[in-house]
Every structure is written in structure tokens, then in C-alpha cells.
Coordinates of C-alpha atoms in Angstrom, one line a residue:
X250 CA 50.1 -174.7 213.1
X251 CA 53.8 -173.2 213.7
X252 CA 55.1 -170.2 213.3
X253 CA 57.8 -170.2 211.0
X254 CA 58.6 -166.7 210.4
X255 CA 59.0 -165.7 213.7
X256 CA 62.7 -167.0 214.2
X257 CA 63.9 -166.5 210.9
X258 CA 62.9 -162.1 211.2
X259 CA 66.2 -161.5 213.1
X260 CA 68.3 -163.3 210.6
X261 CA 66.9 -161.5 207.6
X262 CA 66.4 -158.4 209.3
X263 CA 70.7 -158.9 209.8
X264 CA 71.4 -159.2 206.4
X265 CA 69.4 -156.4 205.7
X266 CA 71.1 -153.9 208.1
X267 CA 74.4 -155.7 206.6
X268 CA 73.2 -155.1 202.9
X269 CA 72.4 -151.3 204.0
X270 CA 75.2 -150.7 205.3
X271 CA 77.6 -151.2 203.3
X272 CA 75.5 -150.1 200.3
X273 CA 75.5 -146.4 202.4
X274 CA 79.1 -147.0 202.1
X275 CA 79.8 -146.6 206.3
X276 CA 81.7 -150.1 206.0
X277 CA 84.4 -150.4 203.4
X278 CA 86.8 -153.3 202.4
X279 CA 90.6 -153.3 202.1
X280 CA 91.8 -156.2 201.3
X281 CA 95.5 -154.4 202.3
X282 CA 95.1 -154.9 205.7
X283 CA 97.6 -156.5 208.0
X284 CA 94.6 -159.2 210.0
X285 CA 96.3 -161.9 207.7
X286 CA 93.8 -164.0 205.8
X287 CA 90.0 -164.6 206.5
X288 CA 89.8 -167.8 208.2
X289 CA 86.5 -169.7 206.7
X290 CA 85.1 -173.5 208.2
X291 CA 83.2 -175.8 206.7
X292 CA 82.6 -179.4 206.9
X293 CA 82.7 -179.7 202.9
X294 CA 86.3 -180.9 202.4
X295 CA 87.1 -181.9 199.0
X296 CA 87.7 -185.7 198.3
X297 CA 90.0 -184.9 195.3
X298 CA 92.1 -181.5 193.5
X299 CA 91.7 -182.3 190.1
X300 CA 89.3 -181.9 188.1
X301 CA 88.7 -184.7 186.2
X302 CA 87.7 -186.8 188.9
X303 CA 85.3 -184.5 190.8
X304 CA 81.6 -184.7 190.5
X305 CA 81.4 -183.6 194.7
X306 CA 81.6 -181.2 197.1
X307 CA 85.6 -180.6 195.9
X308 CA 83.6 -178.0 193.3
X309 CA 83.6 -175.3 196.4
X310 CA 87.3 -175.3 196.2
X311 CA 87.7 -175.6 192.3
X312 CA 85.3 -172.8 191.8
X313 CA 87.8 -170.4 193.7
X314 CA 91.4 -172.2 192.6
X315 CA 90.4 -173.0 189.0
X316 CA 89.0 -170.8 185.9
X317 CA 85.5 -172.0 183.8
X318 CA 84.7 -170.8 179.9
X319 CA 81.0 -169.8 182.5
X320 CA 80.4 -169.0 185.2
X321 CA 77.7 -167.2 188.1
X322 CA 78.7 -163.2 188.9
X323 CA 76.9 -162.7 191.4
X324 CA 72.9 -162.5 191.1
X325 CA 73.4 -164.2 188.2
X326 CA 71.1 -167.4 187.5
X327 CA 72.4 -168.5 183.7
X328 CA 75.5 -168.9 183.1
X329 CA 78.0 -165.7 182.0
X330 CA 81.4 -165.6 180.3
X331 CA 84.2 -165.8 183.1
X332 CA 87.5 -167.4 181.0
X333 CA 85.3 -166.8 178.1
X334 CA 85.0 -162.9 176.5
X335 CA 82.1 -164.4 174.8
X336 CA 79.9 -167.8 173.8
X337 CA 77.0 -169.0 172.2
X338 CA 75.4 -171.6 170.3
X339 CA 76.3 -170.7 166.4
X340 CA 73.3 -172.9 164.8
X341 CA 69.3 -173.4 165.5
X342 CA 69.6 -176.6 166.5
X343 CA 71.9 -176.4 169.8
X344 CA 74.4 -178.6 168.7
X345 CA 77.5 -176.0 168.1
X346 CA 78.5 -173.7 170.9
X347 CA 81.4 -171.3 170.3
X348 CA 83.2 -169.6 172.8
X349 CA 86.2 -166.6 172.0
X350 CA 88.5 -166.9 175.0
X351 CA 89.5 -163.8 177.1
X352 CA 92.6 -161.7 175.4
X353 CA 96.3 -162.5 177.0
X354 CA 95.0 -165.5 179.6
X355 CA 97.5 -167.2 182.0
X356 CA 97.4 -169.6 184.7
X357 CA 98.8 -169.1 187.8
X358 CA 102.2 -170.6 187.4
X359 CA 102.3 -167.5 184.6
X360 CA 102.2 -170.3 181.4
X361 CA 99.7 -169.0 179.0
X362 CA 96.0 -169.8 179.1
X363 CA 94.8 -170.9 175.1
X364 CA 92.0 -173.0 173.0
X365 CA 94.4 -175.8 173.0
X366 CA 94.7 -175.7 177.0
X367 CA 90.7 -175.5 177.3
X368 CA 90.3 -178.5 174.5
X369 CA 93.1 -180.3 176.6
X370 CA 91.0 -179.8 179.9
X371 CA 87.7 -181.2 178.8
X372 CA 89.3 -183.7 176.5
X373 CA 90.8 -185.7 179.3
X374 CA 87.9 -185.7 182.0
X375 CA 86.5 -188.1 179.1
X376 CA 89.5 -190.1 178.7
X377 CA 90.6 -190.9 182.3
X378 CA 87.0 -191.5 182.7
X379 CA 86.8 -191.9 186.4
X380 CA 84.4 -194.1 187.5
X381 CA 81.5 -191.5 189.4
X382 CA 83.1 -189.0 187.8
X383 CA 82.5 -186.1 185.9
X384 CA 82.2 -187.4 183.0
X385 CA 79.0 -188.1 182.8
X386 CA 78.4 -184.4 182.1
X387 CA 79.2 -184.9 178.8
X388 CA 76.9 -186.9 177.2
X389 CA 76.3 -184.9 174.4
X390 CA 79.3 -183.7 173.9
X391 CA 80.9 -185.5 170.3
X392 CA 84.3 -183.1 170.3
X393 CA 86.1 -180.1 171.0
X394 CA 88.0 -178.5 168.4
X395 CA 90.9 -175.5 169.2
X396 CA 90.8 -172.9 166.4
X397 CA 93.5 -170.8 166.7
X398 CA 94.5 -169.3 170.2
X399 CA 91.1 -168.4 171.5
X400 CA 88.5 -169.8 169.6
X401 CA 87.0 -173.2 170.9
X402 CA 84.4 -174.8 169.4
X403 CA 81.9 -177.7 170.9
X404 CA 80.0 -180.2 168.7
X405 CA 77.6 -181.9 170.2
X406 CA 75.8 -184.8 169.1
X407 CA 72.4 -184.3 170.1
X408 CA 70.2 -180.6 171.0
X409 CA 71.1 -179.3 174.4
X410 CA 70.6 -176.4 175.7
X411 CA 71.7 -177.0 179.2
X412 CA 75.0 -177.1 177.8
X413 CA 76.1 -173.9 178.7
X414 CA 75.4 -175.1 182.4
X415 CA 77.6 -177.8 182.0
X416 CA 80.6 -175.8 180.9
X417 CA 80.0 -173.5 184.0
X418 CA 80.3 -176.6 186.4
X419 CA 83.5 -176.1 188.4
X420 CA 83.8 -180.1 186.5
X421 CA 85.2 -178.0 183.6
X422 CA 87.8 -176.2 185.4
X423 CA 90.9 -175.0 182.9
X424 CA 94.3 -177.0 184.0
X425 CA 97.8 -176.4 182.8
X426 CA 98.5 -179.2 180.3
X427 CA 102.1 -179.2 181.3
X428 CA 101.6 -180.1 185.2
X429 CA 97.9 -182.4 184.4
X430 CA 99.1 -185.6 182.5
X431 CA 96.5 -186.4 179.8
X432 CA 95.6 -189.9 180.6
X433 CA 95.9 -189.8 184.8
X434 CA 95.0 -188.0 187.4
X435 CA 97.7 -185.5 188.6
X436 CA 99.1 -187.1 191.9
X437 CA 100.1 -185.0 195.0
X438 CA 98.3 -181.8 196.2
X439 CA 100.2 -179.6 193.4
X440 CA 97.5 -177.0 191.9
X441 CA 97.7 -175.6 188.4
X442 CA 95.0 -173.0 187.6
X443 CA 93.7 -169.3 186.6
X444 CA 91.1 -168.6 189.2
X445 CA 90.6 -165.8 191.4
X446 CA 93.0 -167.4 194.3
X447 CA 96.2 -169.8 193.8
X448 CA 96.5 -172.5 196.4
X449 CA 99.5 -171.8 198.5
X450 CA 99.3 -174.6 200.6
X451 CA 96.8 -177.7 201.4
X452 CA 96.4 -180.3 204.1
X453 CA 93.8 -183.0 203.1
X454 CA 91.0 -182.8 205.5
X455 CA 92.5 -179.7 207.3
X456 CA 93.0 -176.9 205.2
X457 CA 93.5 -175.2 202.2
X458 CA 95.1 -172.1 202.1
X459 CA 94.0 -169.6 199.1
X460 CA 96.6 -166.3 198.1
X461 CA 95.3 -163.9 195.2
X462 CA 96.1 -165.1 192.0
X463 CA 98.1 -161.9 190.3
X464 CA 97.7 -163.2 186.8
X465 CA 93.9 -163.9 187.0
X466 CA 91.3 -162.4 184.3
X467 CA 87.3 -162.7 184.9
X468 CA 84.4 -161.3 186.4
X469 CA 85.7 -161.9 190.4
X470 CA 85.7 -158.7 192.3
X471 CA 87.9 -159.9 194.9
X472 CA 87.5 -157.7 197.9
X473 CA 90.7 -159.6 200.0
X474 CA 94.1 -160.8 199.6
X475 CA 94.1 -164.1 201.2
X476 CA 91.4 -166.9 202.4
X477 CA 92.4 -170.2 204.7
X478 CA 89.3 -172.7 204.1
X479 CA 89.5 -175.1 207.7
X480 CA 87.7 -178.2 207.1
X481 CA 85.5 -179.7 210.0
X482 CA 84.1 -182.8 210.4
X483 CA 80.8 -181.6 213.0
X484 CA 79.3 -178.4 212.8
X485 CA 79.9 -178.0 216.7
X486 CA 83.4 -177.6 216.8
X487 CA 83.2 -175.6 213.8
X488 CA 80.6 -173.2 215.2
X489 CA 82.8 -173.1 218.5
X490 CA 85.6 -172.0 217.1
X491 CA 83.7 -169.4 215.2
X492 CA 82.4 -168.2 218.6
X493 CA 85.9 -168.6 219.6
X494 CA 87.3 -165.6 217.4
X495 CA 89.5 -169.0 215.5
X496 CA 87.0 -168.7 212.2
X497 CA 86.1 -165.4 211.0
X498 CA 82.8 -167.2 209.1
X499 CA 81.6 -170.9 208.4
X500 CA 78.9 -172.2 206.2
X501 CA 77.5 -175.4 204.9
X502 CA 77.5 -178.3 207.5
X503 CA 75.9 -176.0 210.1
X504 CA 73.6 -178.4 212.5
X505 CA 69.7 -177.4 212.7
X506 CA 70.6 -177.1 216.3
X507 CA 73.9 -174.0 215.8
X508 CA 71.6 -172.2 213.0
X509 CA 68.6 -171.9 215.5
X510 CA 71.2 -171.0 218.4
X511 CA 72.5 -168.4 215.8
X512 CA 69.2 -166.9 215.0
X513 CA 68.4 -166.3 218.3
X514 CA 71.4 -164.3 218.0
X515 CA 72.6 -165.7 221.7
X516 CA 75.9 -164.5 221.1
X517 CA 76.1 -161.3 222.3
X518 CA 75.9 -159.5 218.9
X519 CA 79.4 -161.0 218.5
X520 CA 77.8 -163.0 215.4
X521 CA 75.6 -162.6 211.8
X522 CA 73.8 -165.4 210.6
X523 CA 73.0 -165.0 206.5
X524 CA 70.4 -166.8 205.3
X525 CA 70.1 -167.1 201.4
X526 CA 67.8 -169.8 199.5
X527 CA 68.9 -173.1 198.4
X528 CA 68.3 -175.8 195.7
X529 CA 69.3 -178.4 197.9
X530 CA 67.0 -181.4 198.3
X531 CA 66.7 -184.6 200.2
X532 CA 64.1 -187.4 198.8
X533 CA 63.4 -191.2 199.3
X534 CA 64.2 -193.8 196.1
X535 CA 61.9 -196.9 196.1
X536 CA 63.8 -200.2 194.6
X537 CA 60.9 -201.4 191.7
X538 CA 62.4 -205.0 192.5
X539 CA 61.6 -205.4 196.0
X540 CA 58.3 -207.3 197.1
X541 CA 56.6 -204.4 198.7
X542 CA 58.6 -201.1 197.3
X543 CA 58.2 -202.2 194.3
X544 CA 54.4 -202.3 194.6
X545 CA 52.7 -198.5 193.2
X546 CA 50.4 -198.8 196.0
X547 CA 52.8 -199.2 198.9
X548 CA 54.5 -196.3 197.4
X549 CA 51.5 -194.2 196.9
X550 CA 50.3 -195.1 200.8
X551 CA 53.4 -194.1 202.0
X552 CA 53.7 -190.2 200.2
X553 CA 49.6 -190.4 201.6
X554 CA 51.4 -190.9 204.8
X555 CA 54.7 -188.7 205.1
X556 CA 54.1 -185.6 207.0
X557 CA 57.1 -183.1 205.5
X558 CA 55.9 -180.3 207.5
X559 CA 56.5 -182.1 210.8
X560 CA 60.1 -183.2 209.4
X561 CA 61.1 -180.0 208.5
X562 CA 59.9 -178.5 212.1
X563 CA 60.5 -181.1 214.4
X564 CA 63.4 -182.4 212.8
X565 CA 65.5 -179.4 211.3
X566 CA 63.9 -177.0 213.5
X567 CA 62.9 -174.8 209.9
X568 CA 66.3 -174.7 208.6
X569 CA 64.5 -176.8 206.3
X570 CA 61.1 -176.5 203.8
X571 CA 58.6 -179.2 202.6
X572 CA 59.1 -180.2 199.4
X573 CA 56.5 -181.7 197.0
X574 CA 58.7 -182.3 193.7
X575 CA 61.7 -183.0 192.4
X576 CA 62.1 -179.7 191.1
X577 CA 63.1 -177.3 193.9
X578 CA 61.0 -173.9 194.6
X579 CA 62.8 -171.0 192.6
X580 CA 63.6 -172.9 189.7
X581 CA 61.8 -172.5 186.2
X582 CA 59.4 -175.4 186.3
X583 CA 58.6 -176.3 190.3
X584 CA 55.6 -177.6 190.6
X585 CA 53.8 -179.1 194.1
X586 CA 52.4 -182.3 192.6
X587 CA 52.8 -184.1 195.7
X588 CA 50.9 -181.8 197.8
X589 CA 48.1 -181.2 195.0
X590 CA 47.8 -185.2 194.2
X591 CA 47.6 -186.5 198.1
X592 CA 47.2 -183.2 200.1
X593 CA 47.8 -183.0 204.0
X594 CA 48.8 -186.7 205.5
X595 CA 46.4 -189.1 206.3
X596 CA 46.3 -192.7 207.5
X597 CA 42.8 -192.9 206.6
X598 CA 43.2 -192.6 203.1
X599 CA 46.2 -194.7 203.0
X600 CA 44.6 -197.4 204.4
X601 CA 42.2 -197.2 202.2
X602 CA 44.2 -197.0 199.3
X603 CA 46.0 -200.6 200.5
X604 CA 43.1 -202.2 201.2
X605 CA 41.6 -201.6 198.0
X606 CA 44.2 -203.6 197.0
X607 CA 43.9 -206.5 199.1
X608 CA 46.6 -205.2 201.5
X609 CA 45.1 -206.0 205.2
X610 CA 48.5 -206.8 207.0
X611 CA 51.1 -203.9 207.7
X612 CA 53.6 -203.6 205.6
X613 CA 56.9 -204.5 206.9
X614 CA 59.3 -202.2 205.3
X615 CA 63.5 -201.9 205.8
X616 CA 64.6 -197.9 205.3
X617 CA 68.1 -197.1 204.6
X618 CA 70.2 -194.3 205.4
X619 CA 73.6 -192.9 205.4
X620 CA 75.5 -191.7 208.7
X621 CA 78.1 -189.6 207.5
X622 CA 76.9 -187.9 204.6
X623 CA 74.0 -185.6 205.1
X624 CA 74.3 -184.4 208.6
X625 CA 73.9 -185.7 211.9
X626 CA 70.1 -184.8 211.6
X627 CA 70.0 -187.8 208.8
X628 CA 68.9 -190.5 211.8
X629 CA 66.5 -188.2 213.6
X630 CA 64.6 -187.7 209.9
X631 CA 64.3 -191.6 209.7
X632 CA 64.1 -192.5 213.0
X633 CA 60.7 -189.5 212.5
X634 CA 59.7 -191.2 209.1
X635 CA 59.4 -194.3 211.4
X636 CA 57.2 -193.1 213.6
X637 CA 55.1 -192.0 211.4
X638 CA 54.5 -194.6 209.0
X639 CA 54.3 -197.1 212.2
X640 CA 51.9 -194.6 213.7
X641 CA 49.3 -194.9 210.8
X642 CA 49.4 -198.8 211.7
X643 CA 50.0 -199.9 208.2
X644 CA 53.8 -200.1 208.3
X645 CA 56.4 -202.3 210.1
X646 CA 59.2 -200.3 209.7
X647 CA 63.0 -201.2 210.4
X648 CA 66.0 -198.6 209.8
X649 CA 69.2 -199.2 209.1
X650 CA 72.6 -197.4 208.3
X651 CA 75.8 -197.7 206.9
X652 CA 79.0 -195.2 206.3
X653 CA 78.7 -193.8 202.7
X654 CA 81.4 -195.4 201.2
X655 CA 79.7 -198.9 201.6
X656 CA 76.2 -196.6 201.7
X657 CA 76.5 -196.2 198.0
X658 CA 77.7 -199.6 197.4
X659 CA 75.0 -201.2 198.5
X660 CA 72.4 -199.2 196.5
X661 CA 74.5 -199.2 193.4
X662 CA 73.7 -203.3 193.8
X663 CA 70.1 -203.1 194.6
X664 CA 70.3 -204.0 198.2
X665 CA 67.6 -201.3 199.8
X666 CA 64.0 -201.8 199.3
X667 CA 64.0 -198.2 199.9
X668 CA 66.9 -195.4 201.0
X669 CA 67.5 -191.8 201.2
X670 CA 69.5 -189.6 198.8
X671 CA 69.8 -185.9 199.1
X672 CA 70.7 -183.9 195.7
X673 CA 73.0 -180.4 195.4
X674 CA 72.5 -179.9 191.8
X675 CA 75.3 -179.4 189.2
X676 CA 73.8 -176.6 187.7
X677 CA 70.8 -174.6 188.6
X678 CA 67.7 -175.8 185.8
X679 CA 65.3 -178.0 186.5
X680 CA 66.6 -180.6 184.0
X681 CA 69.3 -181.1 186.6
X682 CA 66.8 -182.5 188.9
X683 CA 64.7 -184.2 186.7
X684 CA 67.7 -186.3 183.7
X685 CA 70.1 -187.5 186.7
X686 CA 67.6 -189.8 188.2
X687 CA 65.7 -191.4 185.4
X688 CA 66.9 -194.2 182.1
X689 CA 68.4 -197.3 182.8
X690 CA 71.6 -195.9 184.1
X691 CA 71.5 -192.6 186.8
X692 CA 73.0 -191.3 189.1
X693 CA 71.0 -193.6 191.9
X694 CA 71.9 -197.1 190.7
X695 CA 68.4 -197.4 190.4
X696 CA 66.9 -198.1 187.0
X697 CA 64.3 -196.3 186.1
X698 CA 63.4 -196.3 182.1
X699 CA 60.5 -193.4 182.3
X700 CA 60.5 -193.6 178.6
X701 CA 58.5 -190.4 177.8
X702 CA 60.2 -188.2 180.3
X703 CA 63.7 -189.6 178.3
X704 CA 62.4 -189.9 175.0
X705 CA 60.2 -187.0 174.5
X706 CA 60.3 -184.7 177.4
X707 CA 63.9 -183.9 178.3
X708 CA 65.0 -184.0 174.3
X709 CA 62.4 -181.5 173.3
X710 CA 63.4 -178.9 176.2
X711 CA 67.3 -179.7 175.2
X712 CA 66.5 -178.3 172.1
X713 CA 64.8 -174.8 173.4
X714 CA 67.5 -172.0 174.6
X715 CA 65.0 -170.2 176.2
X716 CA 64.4 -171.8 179.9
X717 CA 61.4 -169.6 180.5
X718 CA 59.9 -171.9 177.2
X719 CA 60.3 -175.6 178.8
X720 CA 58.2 -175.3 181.6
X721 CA 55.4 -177.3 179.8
X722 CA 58.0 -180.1 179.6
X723 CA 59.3 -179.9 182.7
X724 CA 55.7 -180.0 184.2
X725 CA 54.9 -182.9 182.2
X726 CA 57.5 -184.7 183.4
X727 CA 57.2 -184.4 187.4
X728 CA 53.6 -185.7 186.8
X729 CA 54.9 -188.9 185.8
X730 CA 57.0 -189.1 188.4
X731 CA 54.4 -188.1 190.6
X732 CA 52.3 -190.7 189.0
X733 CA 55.0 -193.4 189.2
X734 CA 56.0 -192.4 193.0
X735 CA 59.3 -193.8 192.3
X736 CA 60.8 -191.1 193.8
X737 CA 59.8 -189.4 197.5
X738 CA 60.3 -185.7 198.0
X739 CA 61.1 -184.6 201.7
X740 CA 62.7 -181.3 202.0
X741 CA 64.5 -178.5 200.5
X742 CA 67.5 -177.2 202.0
X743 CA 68.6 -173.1 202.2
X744 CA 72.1 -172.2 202.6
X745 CA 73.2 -170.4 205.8
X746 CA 76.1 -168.6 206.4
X747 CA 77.3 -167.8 210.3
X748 CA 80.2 -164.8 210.6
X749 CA 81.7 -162.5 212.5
X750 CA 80.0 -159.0 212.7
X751 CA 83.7 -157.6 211.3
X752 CA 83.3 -159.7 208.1
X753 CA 81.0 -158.0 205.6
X754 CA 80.1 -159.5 201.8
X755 CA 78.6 -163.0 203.0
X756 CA 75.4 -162.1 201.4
X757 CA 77.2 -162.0 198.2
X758 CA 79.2 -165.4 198.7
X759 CA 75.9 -167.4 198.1
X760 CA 76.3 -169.0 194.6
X761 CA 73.1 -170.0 193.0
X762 CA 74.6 -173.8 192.0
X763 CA 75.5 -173.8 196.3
X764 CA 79.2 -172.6 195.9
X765 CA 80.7 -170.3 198.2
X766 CA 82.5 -167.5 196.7
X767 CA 85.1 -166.5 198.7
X768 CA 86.3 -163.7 196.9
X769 CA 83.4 -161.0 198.0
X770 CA 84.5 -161.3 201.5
X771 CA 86.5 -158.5 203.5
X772 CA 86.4 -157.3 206.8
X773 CA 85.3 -154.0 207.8
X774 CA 87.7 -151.0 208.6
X775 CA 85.4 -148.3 210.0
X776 CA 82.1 -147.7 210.9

């Protein structure tokens, strides 16, 4: 066994003395000072600005450019009113949710902020329709309807009680209806919201630069006047030009390689590496249509096979955890069915399990992967997968990759016997990682009917507000898919966030849907 607490003490025991700190009040903010804006890096540049046509990593910019009815304040983990004064369901049934808008609302541009601008906003994302994009959020939504200036009411057409989460998806961002046509996407890199920051200038795939938004009302405590987001496409540049003094912080993107080099903390106290927990997760999809992934056995041999542990460790370095559902650790509902179904790895016991099917031969298996999507650690996890389900001497096993553009192409049409997907969830519930990828059409491309978990499972826990009351369902449901081994849970990510020892509110920053908050960042004046 490894010890995996050892190199992860300094990084907690940073954001601890950061937390005390400032709690003693030694460090304060002023977001009047004259350093000019914090300069942030990440390699999560937006593909998109508008809304409508975002269901991607764009959502870490909207959430700071653009106004939800919901939204997170920080340590919050259901949703709370941010554009809203107020909301809630109006009936038993969870099919009317009413929310009262904020008094005197306006967008940056100064134009007023109403019902009729929030109906306008949600109205469209279904009518332009994008193809991947949001959307499909709104499944059981039937209409909006504007009462007055700031009442808005939702009717849906079925019991959900995740609904709430969907409004507080950065998807639902509040646009001007005078600059967003209503059936097109707004062209050019013009920005039209009521969030904390305006954009006051943007360079696709460079930067985006963030000024305080004057006219904003909602819960953001922002603690500076100005952010310039610099968009990487490695995390070693990125980190280098945090070491550099160029970046004052950088997050998400970070390399298994620059978080273990940062908690080793072999910067000459010049750096702070935050560490904060993530619902991230990364899982292998088996196509039910080829020969041999398509077989329960194979399927069942191979989760007897994988060795997370050894991935997460070897691999990531511990950046990473071993994951045994679908349902991240922390979330209402997690369970470890994997691990309590087929226990540590062992060839023995696969090999059993194929030849009591009449399987004597190894398998020869093709494994898919992205190259651009996940990280540069994405080959070193396959290549690893590889040698373990070779090792075990049931497997022939050849990879192959693609960019993800054709990536998701060729999954969409069936082409993988099996590939990898990783998952940052819309909203953080455990139906979020449970509804996306089963019923005939998901998010995978992938049929995957699962009747009960559609039919009776995820229906029933729509209709229940409490979360804390669902986890019965929930439970149920990643049995079967334990059962059906359709789907492969590897790993679960955290969220890590690298800064300057001069920058102070990163612990803060950590969004429990994975968004990075910009405003609770300022640097410190005195000690």
C-alpha cells in the first residue's frame, strides 16, 4: 500500500493557514488598489458566449458575465436565489415553480432586467435548439409565463424536483432581449448580461477580460475590481507563467505532474496550492452491439480486472480517487457497488468468470480515447488499462485515439466497442449522474433503455423535494447499473487551485457544480 496522505498534508495544511489568516483578519482585501486586474489561467476556454448554445466548459465564464434566477453562494450545495428575491414550487406535485425577481434589476448595458426578459432567455435556448446544446435541460419544462414585471412562473409537464438545479445552471443565464435575437445565436463576441463582472474585452482562445459590473444585484461579494481570465492550452506553460509572476492563480487543466510539483511546495514559498473536492468523474461506456463488449461477461471480467487504485497512483499521481459508481463521493446517494460486488482486482476470478462461459481464447478488445479533451494524462490511463487487462492474459487489447471533434463523432455513430468519457456534472445531485446516461437517447450516443431506472426510479425521486428522501432510489438505480456493467467507473477528480501567496480567497472560488468564482479573490495588502 501507498501512502496517500502524506503529499496532500502541506496542501491542506496551506489552505488552512490561508483560511486562518484571513479569518484573524491580518490579511485584508481592497479591491481599490492600483496592481490592475488579477490575472487568472486556465485551460478551459469557452467554445461559445451565448448562452443558448452552451452545455460546456463556456459555463465558467457565464457564471461570472451572466445573472441566474439560482445560483451557489458560497458553501452552498442547493441552489439559492441570485436574480431571484425568492422561488419555489407553488403545488405538491413539483410541476409549478414560481420565482419573484429581485426589485429594480438591470443588465449591464443599464436596460432593465424583468419577467419578460427571463421568459425571453429560457424561451429561446428551446427554439434555436442547438444541436448538443442546452436544451436538453429542459425536458420537463412545458412553458414559461411573465406575470407582471417580476413574477415568472414555470410549468412543467412532468414532477421534478431537480428543477431548481436546472435554473441554477449558468445554461439559464439572463440576456438582453434587445442585443440576443430570438431565433439565432448572437454573432460576434458582444456580451449582454447582469452578473457580477461585464466583459470589457475578449479574444477567442486568449482572453477574456472581466471589469465590475456597477449595475449588478445578487448574492456576489466581490472582493476586486477587475479579473483577466488567460486561456492555455497545456498546463505547463500555464503553470510557468504562474511561476513566472505573469498569472497571479490558475486552476482546472493543472497536469498530475505541476499539482505534485506544487505540493511539494518546490517553489520557494512563492506559491499556494488549494485543494477543494470535486464531482468530476472519468468512466468507460461498453457499445451493447459489438461482438465481445456487448457480452455481460466480458464486461463483468473486465471491472473484475481494472485496478483504479493503481490508475489513480501511478497514473495521476493522487490528484485523482478510485471510483466505484456513477455517483460521485459527497453526493446524497454514492454508493461503492463496484468495489462491494467484485472487490480488489483479480485475474483469477475473471478468468473464471469467462470460462464459465465458454470463453477460453483472450479477448481481443479495441479501447478508444480522446487526445485533447481530458488531459494529457488521458493516453497514460489507457495505455495503463492496457497493461492490465493484457496482464491478466485474458485480453488482446488495442488503443486508439482521435481529436474530440471527430472523437465524439464517432461514438455518436456507434463506432467504439468501448471508449472513455469523463463527466463535470450540470448540477450537483446524483440524478445528474445517473438520467444523462441511460433511455434510448443520452448524452453518450449510446442507447441504453434501463427501463426501471427511467420508468420508475428517476420519476419517483423527481417527484420528492427533499434530496435527503431519494437516496433509496438513487441506490436502486446504481445497482442496475452495477448489475448491467454498461458503464465502467475509474476515477473521481478534485479541483485544485495553484496562486500566488499575495492572492487570498481561492478557497472560496471552488463552486460545488466545478465553477470558479472569480469574484472572492483579492490580493493581500498587509500582513
Amino acid at each position: 500500500m501507498f501512502n496517500r496522505n502524506r503529499p496532500l498534508r502541506r496542501v491542506a495544511a496551506l489552505a488552512s493557514i490561508s483560511s486562518l489568516v484571513t479569518g484573524c483578519g491580518v490579511l485584508s482585501s481592497d479591491s481599490s488598489d492600483d496592481a490592475g486586474p488579477i490575472e487568472v489561467g486556465t485551460t478551459s476556454a469557452p467554445s461559445t458566449l451565448d448562452p443558448a448554445a452552451s452545455w460546456d466548459s463556456s459555463w465558467e465564464l457565464f457564471r461570472n458575465i451572466y445573472q441566474t434566477l439560482l445560483s451557489y453562494p458560497t458553501g452552498a450545495t442547493t441552489p439559492q436565489p441570485d436574480a431571484a428575491d425568492n422561488c419555489r414550487f407553488t403545488d405538491t406535485s413539483n410541476t409549478t415553480y414560481r420565482c419573484e425577481l429581485r426589485s429594480g434589476l438591470k443588465f449591464a448595458n443599464g436596460h432593465a432586467l424583468d419577467a419578460r426578459a427571463v421568459k425571453y432567455s429560457i424561451d429561446r435556448i428551446g427554439k434555436i435548439n442547438v444541436n448538443g446544446g442546452p436544451a436538453g435541460l429542459l425536458g420537463s419544462l412545458d412553458r414559461v409565463q411573465a406575470l407582471g414585471d417580476r413574477e415568472v412562473v414555470f410549468h412543467l409537464n412532468k414532477p421534478d424536483a431537480t428543477f431548481p438545479f436546472v435554473l441554477a445552471t449558468p445554461a439559464m443565464s439572463i440576456v438582453d432581449p434587445a442585443k440576443y435575437p430570438d431565433n439565432a445565436l448572437r454573432k460576434g463576441h458582444g456580451v449582454d448580461g447582469s452578473g457580477p463582472y461585464a466583459l470589457a474585452g475578449y479574444e477567442d482562445g486568449k482572453k477574456a477580460e472581466l471589469t465590475k459590473n456597477d449595475n449588478y444585484q445578487g448574492y456576489a461579494d466581490r472582493k476586486n475590481d477587475a479579473v483577466t481570465i488567460n486561456y492555455y492550452r497545456d498546463s505547463a506553460p500555464m503553470v510557468a507563467a504562474l511561476r513566472d509572476g505573469e498569472l497571479d492563480l490558475a486552476f482546472r487543466g493543472l497536469d498530475p505532474d505541476d499539482v505534485v510539483g506544487l505540493q511539494r511546495h518546490d517553489s520557494d514559498g512563492q506559491l499556494q496550492l488549494v485543494e477543494g473536492s470535486g464531482t468530476e468523474i472519468n468512466y468507460l461506456v461498453f457499445n451493447p452491439k459489438d461482438p465481445w463488449a456487448g457480452r455481460a461477461v466480458v464486461r463483468k471480467a473486465i471491472a473484475q480486472l481494472v485496478d483504479r487504485a493503481a490508475i489513480a497512483h501511478k497514473v495521476y499521481r493522487d490528484t485523482v480517487e478510485p471510483l466505484y459508481s456513477m455517483v460521485p463521493k459527497g453526493l446524497t446517494g454514492h454508493t461503492t457497488g463496484f468495489f462491494d460486488d467484485y472487490g480488489d482486482p483479480s485475474a483469477a476470478k475473471a478468468r473464471t468468470m469467462l470460462t464459465d462461459a465458454g470463453i477460453t481464447e483472450r479477448v481481443p478488445l479495441t479501447l478508444w480515447y480522446t487526445t485533447d479533451r481530458y488531459g494529457s494524462s488521458t493516453k497514460l490511463e489507457f495505455q495503463e488499462l492496457k497493461r492490465q487487462l493484457e496482464g491478466s492474459g485474458l485480453f488482446t487489447v488495442t488503443l486508439k485515439s482521435r481529436p474530440w471533434k471527430t472523437y465524439v463523432t464517432g461514438y455518436q455513430k456507434g463506432e467504439y466497442p468501448v471508449f472513455g468519457r469523463g463527466w463535470f456534472p450540470d448540477f450537483p445531485d446524483a440524478d445528474n449522474f445517473i438520467a444523462p446516461f441511460v433511455g434510448e437517447q443520452n448524452a453518450l450516443g449510446t442507447p441504453y433503455p434501463a427501463p426501471e431506472i427511467t420508468g420508475e426510479l428517476l420519476p419517483r425521486s423527481r417527484g420528492v423535494s427533499d434530496r435527503a428522501n431519494v437516496v433509496r432510489d438513487f441506490e436502486e438505480a446504481q445497482r442496475i447499473l452495477v448489475d448491467d456493467a454498461r458503464l465502467l467507473p475509474l476515477w473521481q477528480g478534485k479541483q485544485y487551485v495553484a496562486a500566488s501567496e499575495d492572492i487570498s480567497g481561492a478557497e472560496q472560488a471552488l463552486d460545488p457544480s466545478t465553477i470558479m468564482l472569480m469574484w472572492t479573490l483579492y490580493r493581500k495588502t498587509s500582513w
